[in-house]
Coordinates of C-alpha atoms in Angstrom, one line a residue:
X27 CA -66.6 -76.0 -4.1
X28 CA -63.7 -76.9 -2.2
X29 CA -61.6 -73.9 -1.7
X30 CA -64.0 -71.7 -3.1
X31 CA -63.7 -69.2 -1.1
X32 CA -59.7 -68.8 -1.1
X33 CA -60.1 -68.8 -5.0
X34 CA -62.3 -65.7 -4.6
X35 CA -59.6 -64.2 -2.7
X36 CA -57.1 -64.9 -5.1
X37 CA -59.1 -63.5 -8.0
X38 CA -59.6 -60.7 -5.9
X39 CA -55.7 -59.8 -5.5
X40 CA -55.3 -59.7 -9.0
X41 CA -58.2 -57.7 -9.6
X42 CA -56.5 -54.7 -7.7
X43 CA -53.5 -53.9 -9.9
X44 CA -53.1 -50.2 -9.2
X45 CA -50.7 -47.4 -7.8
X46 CA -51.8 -44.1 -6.1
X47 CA -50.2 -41.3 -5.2
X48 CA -52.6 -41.8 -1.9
X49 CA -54.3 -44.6 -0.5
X50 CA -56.8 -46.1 -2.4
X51 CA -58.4 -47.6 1.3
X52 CA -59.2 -46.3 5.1
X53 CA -59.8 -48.4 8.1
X54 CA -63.3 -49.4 7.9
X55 CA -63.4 -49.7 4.8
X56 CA -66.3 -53.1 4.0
X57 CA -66.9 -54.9 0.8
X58 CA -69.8 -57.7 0.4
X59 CA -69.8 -60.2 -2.4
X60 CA -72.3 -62.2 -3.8
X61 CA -71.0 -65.7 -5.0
X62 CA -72.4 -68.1 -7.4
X63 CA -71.6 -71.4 -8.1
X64 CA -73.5 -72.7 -11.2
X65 CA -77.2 -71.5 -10.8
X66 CA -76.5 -71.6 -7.5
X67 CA -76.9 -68.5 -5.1
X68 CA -74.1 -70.3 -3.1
X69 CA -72.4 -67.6 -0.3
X70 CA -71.3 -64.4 0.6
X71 CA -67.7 -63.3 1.7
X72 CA -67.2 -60.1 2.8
X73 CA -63.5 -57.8 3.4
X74 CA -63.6 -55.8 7.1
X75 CA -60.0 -53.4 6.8
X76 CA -58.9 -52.2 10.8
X77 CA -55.8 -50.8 12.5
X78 CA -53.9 -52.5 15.2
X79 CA -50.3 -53.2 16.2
X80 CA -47.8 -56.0 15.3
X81 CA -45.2 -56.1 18.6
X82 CA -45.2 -52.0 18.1
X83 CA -45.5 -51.9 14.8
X84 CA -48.8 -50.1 13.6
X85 CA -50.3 -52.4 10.8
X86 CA -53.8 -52.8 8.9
X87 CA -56.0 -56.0 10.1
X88 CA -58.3 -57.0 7.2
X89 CA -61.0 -59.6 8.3
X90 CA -62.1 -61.8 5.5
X91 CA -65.1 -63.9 6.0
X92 CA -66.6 -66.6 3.3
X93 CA -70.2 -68.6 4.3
X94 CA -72.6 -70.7 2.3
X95 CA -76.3 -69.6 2.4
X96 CA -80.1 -70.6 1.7
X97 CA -80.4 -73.9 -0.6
X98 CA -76.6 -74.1 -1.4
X99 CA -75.5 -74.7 2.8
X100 CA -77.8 -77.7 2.7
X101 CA -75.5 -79.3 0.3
X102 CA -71.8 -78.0 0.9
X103 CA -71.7 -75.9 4.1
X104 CA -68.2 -73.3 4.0
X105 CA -67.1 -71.3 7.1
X106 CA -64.2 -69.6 6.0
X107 CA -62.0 -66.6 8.0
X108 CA -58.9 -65.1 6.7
X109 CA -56.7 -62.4 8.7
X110 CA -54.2 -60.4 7.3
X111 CA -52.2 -57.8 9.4
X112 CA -49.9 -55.7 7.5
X113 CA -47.7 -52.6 7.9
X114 CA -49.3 -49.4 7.5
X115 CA -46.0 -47.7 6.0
X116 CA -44.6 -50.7 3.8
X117 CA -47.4 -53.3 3.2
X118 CA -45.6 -56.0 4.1
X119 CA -47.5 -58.5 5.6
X120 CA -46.4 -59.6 9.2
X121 CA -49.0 -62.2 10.5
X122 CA -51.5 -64.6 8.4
X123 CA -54.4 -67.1 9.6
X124 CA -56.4 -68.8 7.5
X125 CA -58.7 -71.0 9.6
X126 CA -61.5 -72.9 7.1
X127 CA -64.3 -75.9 7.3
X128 CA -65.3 -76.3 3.3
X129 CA -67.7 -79.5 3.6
X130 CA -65.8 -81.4 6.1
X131 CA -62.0 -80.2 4.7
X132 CA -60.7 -78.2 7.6
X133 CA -57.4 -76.0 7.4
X134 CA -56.1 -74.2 10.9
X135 CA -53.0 -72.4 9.7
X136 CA -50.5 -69.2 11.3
X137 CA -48.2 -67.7 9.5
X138 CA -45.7 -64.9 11.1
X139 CA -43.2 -62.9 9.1
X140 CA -39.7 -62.3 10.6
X141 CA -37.9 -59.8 8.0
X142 CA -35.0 -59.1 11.0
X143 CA -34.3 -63.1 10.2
X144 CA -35.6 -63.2 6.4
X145 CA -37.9 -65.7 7.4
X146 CA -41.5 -67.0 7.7
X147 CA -43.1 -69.6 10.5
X148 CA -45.6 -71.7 9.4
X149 CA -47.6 -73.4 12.1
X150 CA -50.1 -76.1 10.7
X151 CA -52.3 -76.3 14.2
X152 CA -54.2 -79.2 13.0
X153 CA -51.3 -81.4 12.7
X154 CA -49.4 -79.4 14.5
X155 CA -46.7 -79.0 12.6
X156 CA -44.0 -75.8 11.8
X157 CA -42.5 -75.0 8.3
X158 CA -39.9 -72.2 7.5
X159 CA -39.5 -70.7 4.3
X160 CA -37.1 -68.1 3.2
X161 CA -38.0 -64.8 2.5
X162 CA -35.2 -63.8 -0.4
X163 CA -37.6 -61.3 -2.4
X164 CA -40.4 -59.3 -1.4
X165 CA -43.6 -61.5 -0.1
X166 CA -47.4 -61.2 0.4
X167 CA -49.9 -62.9 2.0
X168 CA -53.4 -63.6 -0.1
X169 CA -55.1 -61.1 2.1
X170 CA -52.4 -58.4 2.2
X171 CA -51.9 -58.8 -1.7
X172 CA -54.6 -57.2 -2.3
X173 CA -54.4 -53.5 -0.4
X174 CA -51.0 -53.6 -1.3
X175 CA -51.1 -53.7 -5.4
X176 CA -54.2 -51.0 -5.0
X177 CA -51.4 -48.6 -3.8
X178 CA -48.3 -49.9 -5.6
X179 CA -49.1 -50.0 -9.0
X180 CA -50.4 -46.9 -12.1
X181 CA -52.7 -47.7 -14.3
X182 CA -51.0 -45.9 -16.9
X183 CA -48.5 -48.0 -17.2
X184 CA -50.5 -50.8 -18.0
X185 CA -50.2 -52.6 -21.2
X186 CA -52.8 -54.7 -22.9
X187 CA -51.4 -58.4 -23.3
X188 CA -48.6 -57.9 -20.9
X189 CA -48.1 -59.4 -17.8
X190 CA -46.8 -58.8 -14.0
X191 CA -45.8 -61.4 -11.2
X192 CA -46.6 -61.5 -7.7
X193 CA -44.7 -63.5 -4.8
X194 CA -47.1 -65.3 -2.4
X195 CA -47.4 -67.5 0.4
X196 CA -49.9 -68.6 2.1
X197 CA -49.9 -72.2 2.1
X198 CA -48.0 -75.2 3.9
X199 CA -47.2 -75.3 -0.4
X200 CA -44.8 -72.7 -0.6
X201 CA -44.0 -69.2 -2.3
X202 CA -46.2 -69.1 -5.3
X203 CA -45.3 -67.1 -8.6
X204 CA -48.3 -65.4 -10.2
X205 CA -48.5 -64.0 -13.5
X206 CA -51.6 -61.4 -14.3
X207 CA -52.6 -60.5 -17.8
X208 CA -53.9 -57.1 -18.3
X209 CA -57.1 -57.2 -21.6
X210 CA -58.2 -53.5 -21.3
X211 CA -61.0 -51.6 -20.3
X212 CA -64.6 -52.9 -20.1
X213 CA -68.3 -51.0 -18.7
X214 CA -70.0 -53.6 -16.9
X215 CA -73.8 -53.5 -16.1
X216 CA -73.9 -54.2 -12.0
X217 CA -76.9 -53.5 -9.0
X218 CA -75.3 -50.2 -8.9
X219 CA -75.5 -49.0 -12.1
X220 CA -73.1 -49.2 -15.5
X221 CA -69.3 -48.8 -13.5
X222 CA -66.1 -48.8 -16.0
X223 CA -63.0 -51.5 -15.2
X224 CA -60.0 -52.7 -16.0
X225 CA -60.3 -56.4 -17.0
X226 CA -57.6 -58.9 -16.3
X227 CA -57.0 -62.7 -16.5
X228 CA -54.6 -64.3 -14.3
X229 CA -52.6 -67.2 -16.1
X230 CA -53.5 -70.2 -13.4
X231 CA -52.3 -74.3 -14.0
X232 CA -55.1 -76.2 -15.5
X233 CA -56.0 -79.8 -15.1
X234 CA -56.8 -79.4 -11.2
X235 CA -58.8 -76.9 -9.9
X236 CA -59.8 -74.3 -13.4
X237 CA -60.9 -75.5 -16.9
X238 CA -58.0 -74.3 -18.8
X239 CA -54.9 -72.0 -18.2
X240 CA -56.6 -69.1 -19.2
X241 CA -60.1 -69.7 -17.9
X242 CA -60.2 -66.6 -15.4
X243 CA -62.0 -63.0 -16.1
X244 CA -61.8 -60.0 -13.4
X245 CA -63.1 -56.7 -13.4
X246 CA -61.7 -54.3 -11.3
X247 CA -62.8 -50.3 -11.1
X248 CA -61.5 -47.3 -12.7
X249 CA -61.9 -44.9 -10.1
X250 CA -59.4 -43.9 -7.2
X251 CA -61.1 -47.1 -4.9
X252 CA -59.6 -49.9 -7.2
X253 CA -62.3 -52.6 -5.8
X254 CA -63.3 -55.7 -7.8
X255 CA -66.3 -55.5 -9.6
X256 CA -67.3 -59.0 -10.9
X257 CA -65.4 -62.1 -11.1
X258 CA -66.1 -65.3 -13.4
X259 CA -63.8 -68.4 -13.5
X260 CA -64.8 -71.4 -15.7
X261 CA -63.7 -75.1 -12.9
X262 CA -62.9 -78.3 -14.0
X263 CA -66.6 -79.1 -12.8
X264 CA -69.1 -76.2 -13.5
X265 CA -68.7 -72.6 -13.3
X266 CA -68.1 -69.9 -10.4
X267 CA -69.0 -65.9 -10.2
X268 CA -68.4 -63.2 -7.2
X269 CA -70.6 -59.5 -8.0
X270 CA -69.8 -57.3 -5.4
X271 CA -73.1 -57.0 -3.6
X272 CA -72.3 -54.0 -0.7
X273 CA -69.8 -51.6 0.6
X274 CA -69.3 -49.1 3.0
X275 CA -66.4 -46.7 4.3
X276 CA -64.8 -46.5 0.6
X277 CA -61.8 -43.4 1.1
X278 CA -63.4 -42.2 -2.7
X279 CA -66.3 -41.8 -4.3
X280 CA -67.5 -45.1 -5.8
X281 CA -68.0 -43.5 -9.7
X282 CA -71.0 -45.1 -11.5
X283 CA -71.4 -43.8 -15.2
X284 CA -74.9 -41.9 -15.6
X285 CA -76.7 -42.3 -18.7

């Protein structure tokens, strides 16, 4: 359960591979997700998008909360919150917290992105430390990942068994590489009603955290919104699912498939 909830935000990036002519979000735009870990009813993480300013520059704040519940908080309690703020024109991400107690494990990190210098601050505030990394290429955050493949990518040119890559940092770790595999379109049965997706899997190291290099499925929907649907991943002990559960201030209309 460790990390749970960062997983689920990982997933959740890839599960937005898009590109619109116009935004696929708005400020106050809310998503709710139910997670499960085994048979489990084990927390709810929700996505809060908001507009503020970076030293003058007008950028998106996205809110991401994760928290165990009911039976499950009695055995591994997670308080999780993720910020993201990042530009309104250029997506680029220009501040990052991720600030997490998962059973006792406790993260406390900043990270503020300098593209004038081509560089990014780390501050671990628990040990207080400071890292710099390089910013060569273009760079996301896990949060700001997300929103920006919704409006950066078309679905049409999407091909089944191909792959894309994604830069990210968000860890004391470094700049990540990410590779997403695109398997087609799938309907999927949810609270809402039958919704059509596009189904992905991203290609993740196995041995640590997942059951096998390919052991991720996301669902992601077909309409102009882009929002993940359902998420399964198969760990190294037992199994883990996000549905979402509630949403609110969507820019388009959430399509459901009427039989």
């Amino acid at each position: 359960m460790k990390n749970a909830f960062a997983l689920f935000l990982l997933f959740t990036v890839f599960s937005s591979y898009s590109q619109q002519s116009k935004s696929a979000f708005q400020p106050g735009e809310w998503l709710k997700f139910r997670m499960h870990y085994g048979f489990l009813n084990a927390s709810y993480a929700t996505l809060h998008l908001k507009t503020s300013d970076i030293d003058g520059i007008p950028v998106y704040h996205v809110v991401g909360k994760g928290r165990t519940t009911g039976f499950a908080s009695v055995f591994f309690k997670v308080d999780d919150t993720y910020e993201s703020y990042f530009g309104k024109e250029d997506g680029r991400p220009y501040r990052f917290i991720r600030k997490i107690d998962e059973g006792g494990y406790t993260k406390d990190i900043e990270i503020n992105f300098d593209y004038k210098e081509d560089k990014a601050v780390l501050y671990d505030k628990k040990h207080n430390k400071k890292y710099k990394f390089e910013l060569k290429d273009s760079i996301q955050d896990l949060l700001s990942a997300f929103y920006y493949l919704r409006n950066n990518y078309e679905p049409s040119d999407l091909v089944v068994g191909e792959a894309i890559k994604l830069k990210m940092l968000y860890d004391d770790d470094g700049i990540f590489n990410f590779k997403l595999k695109y398997l087609g379109t799938e309907i999927l049965k949810t609270k809402f009603g039958k919704v059509e997706c596009y189904k992905f899997r991203p290609l993740v190291q196995s041995g640590r955290v997942f059951k096998e290099r390919e052991s991720l499925s996301l669902w992601v929907s077909a309409d102009d919104n882009r929002i993940p649907i359902r998420i399964q991943a198969d760990l190294a002990v037992g199994s883990i699912k996000a549905d979402l559960d509630g949403y609110n201030g969507l820019k388009h209309q959430f399509k459901i498939i009427m039989d």
